[in-house]
mmCIF file of C-alpha atoms and ligand atoms in Angstrom:
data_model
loop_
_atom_site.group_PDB
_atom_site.id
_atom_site.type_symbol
_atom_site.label_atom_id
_atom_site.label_comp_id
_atom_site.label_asym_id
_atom_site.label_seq_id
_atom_site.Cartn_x
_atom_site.Cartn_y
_atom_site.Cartn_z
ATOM 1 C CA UNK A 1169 132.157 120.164 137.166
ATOM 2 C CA UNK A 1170 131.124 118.427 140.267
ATOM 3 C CA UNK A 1171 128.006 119.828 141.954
ATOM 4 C CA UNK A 1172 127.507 120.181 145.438
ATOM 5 C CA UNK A 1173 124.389 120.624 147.790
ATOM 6 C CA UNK A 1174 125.749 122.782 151.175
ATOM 7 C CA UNK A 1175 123.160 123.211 153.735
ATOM 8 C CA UNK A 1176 123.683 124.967 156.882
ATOM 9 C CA UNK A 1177 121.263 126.442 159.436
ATOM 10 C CA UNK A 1178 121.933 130.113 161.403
ATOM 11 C CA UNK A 1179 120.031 132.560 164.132
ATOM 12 C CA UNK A 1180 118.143 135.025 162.718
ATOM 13 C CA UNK A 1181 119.103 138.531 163.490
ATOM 14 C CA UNK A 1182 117.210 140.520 161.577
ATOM 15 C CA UNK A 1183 115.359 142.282 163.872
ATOM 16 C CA UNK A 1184 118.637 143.750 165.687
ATOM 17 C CA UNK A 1185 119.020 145.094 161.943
ATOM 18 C CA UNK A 1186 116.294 146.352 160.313
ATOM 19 C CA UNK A 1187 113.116 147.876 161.756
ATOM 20 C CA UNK A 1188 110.991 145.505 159.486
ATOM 21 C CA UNK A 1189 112.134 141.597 159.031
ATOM 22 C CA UNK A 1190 110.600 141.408 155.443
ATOM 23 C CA UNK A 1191 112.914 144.307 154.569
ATOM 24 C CA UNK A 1192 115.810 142.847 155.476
ATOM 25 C CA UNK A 1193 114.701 139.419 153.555
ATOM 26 C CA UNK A 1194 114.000 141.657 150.771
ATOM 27 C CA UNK A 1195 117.824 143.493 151.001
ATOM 28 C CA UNK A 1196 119.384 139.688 151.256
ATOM 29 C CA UNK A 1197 117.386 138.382 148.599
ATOM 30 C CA UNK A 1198 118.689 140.971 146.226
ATOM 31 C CA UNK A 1199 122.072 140.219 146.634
ATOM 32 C CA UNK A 1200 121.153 136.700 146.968
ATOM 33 C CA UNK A 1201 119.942 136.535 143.417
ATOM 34 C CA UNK A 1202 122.403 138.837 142.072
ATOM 35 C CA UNK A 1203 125.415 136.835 142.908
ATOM 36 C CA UNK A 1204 124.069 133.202 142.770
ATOM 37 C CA UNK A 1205 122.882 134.078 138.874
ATOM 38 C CA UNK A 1206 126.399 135.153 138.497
ATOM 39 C CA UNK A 1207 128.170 132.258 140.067
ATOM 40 C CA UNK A 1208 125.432 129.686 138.485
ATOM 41 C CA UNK A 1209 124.200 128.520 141.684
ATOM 42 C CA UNK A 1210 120.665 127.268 142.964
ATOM 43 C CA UNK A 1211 118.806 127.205 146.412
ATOM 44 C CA UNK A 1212 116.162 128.169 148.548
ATOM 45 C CA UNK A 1213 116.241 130.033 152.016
ATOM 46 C CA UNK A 1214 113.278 129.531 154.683
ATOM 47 C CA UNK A 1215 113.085 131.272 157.848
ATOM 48 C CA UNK A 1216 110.732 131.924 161.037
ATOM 49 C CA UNK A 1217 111.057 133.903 163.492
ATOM 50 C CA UNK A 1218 114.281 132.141 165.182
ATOM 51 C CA UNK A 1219 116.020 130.584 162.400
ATOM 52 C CA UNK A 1220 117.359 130.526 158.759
ATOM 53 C CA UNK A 1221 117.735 127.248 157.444
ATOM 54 C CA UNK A 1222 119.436 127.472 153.661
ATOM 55 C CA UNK A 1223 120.202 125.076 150.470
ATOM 56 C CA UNK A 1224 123.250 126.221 148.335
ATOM 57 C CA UNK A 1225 124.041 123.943 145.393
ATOM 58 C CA UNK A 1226 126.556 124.748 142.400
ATOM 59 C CA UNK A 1227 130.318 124.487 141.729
ATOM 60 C CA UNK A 1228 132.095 123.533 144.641
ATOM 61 C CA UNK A 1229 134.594 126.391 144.977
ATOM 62 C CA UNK A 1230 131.439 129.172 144.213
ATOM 63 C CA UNK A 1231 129.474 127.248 146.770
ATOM 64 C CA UNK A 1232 132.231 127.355 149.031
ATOM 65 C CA UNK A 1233 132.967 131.086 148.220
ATOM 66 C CA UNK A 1234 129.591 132.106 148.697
ATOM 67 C CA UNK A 1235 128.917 130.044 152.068
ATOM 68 C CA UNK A 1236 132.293 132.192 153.405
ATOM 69 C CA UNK A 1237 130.685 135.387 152.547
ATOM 70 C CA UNK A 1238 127.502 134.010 154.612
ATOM 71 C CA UNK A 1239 129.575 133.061 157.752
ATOM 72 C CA UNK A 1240 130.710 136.392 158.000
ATOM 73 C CA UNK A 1241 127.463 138.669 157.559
ATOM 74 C CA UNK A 1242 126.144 139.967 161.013
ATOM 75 C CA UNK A 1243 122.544 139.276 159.868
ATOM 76 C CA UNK A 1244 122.329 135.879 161.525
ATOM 77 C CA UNK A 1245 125.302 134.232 163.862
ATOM 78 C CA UNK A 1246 125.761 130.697 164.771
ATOM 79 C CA UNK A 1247 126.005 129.316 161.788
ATOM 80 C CA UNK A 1248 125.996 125.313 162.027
ATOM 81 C CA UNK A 1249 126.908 123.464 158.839
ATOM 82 C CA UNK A 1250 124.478 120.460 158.450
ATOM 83 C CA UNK A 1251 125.923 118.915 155.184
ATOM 84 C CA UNK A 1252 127.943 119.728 151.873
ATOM 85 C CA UNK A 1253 127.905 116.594 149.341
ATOM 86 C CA UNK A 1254 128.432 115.789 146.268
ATOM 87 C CA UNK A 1255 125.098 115.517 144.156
ATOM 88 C CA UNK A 1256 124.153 113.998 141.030
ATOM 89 C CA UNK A 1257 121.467 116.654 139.945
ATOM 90 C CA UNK A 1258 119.879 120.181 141.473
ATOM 91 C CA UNK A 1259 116.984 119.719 143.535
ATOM 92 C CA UNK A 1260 116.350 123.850 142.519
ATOM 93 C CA UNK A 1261 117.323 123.980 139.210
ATOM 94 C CA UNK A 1262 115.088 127.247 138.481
ATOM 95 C CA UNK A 1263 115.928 129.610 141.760
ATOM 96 C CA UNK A 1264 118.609 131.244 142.023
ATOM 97 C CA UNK A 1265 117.007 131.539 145.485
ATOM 98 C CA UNK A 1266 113.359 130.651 146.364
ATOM 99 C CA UNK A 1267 113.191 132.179 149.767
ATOM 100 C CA UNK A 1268 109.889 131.628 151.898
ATOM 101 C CA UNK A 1269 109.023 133.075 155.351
ATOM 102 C CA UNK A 1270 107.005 130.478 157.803
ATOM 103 C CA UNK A 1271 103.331 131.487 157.661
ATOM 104 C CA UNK A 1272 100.048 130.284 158.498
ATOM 105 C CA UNK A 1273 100.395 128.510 154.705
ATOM 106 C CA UNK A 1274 103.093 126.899 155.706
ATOM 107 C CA UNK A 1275 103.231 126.258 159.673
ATOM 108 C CA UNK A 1276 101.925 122.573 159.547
ATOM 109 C CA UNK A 1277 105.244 121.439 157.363
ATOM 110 C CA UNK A 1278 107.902 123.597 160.004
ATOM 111 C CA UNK A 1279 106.023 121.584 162.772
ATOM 112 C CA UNK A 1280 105.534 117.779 160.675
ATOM 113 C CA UNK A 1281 109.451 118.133 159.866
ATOM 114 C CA UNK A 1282 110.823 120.001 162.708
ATOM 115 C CA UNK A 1283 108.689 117.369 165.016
ATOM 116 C CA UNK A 1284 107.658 120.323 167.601
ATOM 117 C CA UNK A 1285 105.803 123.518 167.886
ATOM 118 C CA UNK A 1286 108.669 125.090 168.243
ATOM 119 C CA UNK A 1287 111.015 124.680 165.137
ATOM 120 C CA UNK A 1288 114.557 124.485 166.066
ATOM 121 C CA UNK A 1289 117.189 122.714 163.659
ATOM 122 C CA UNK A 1290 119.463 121.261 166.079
ATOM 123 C CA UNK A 1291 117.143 119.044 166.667
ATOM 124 C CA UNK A 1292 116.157 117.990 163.402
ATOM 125 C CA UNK A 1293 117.825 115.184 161.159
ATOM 126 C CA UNK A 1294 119.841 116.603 158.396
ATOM 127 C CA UNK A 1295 117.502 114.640 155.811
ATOM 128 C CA UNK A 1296 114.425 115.971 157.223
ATOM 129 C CA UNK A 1297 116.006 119.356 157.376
ATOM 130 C CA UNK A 1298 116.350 119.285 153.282
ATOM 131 C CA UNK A 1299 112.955 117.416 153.092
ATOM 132 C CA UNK A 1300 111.798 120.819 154.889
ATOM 133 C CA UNK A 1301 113.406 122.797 152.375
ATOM 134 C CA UNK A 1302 111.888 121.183 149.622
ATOM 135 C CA UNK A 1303 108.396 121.030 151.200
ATOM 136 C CA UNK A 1304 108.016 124.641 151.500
ATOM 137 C CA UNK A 1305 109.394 125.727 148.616
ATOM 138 C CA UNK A 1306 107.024 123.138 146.561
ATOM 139 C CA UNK A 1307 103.980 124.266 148.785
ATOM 140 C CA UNK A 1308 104.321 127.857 147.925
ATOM 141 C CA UNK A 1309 104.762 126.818 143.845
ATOM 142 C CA UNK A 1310 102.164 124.336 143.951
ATOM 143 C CA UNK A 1311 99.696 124.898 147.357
ATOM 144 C CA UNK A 1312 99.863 121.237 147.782
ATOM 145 C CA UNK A 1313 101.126 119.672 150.705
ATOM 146 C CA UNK A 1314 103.914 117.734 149.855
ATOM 147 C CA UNK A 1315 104.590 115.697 153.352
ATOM 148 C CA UNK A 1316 100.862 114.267 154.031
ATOM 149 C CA UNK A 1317 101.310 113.045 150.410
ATOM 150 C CA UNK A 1318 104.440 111.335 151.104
ATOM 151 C CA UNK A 1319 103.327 110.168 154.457
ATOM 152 C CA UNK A 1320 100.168 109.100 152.856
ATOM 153 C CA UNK A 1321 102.709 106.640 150.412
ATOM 154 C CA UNK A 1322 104.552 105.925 153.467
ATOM 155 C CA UNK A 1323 102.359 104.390 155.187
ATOM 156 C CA UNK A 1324 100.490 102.689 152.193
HETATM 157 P P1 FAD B 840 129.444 143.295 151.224
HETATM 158 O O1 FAD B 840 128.134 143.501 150.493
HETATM 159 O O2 FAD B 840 130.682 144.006 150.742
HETATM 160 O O3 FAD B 840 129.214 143.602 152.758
HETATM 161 C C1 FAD B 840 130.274 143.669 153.701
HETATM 162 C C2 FAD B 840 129.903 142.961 154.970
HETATM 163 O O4 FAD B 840 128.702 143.463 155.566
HETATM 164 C C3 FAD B 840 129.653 141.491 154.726
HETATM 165 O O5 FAD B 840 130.099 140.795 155.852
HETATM 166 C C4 FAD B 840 128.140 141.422 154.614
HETATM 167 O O6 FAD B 840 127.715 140.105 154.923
HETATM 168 C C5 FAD B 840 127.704 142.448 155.599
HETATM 169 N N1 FAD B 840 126.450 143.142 155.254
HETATM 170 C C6 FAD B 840 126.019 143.484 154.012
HETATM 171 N N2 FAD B 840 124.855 144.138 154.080
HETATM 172 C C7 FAD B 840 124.544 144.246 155.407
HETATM 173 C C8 FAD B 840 123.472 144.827 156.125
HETATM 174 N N3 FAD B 840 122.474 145.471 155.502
HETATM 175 N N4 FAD B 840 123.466 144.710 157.453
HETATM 176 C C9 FAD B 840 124.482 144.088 158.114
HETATM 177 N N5 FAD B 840 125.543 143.527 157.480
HETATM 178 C C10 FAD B 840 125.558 143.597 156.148
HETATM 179 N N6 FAD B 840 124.851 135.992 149.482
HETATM 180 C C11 FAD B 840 125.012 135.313 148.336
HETATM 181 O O7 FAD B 840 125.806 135.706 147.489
HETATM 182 N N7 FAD B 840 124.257 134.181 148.099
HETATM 183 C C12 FAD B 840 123.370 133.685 149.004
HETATM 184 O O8 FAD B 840 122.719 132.672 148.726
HETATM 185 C C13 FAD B 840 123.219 134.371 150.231
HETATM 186 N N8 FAD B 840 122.362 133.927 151.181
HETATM 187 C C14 FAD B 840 122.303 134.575 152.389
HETATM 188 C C15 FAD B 840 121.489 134.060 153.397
HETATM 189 C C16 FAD B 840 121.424 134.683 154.633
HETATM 190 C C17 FAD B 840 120.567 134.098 155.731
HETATM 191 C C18 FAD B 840 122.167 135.871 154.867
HETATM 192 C C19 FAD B 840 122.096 136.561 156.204
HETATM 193 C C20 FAD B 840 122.963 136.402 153.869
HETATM 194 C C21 FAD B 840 123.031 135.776 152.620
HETATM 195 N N9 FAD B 840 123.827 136.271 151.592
HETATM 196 C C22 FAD B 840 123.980 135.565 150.432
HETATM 197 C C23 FAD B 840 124.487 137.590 151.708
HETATM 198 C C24 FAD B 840 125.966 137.400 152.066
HETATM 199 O O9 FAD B 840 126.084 137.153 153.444
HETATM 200 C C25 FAD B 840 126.771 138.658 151.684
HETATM 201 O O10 FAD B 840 126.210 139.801 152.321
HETATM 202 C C26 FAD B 840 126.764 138.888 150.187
HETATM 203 O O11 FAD B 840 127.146 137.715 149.517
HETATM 204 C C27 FAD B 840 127.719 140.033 149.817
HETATM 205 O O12 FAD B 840 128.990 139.679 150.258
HETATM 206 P P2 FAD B 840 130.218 140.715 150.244
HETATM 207 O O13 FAD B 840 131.416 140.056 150.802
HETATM 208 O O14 FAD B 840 130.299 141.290 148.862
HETATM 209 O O15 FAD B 840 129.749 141.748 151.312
#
């Protein structure tokens, strides 16, 4: 089976939806878990206020399936595809889908990564985009901060 990592980035619409925004994370989450268990793929979903920004990795054609149920749901629009390649191992072998809001935990990584107050993932390099990813979701499992680590190394 060849594995792919998809990640694409949309506009949040969840407040045109649901009265409450952690609702409607709740509602996709649900699903979310449901169907990637079933089709035996991986990821994590982070969010602000703005933006979803989302790591699908799995079989190819259930990767593919599921990101062509995404494009369609009304819950975001403008969805950009930032890369699908072939990968040698999961980065989220354990999550069906980690999903994490931005918060006061986690504000420091959406502005080190997204290089401005303002996060918006047009601007961002598709590398540093799934360095994001992975930053947040290992902050909320571990409370450490993963990028002043690896800047720390960086610049050793
Ligand atoms: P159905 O459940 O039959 O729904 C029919 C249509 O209505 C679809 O277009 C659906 O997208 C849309 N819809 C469903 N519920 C609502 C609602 N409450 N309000 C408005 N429109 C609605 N699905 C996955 O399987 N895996 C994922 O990793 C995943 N991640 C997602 C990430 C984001 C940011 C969003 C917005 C959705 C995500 N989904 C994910 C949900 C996905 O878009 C589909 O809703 C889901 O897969 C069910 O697809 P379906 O074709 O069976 O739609």
């Amino acid at each position: 089976m060849m594995l792919i990592r998809l990640i694409y980035f949309s506009r949040n619409r969840l407040d045109e939806w649901y009265d409450r925004k952690d609702a409607g994370i709740a509602e996709i989450l649900a699903t979310s878990v449901a169907n990637n268990l079933r089709d035996c793929i991986t990821g994590a979903l982070i969010c602000d206020e703005r933006w979803f920004v989302q790591a699908l990795e799995g079989a190819e054609n259930k990767v593919s399936a599921a990101f062509e149920r995404i494009l369609r749901d009304q819950r975001h629009r403008d969805v950009s595809l930032v890369t699908m390649q072939a990968v040698s191992e999961r980065r989220y072998p354990n999550a069906a889908m980690a999903c994490v809001m931005r918060s006061q935990d986690n504000d420091d990584l959406f502005r080190h990564y997204g290089e401005d107050a303002c996060f918006d993932p047009r601007q961002v390099r598709p590398e540093r985009l799934s360095d994001l990813i992975e930053a947040v979701v290992q902050r909320r499992a571990t409370g450490e901060p993963a990028w002043t680590k690896k800047h720390a190394t960086n610049a050793a």
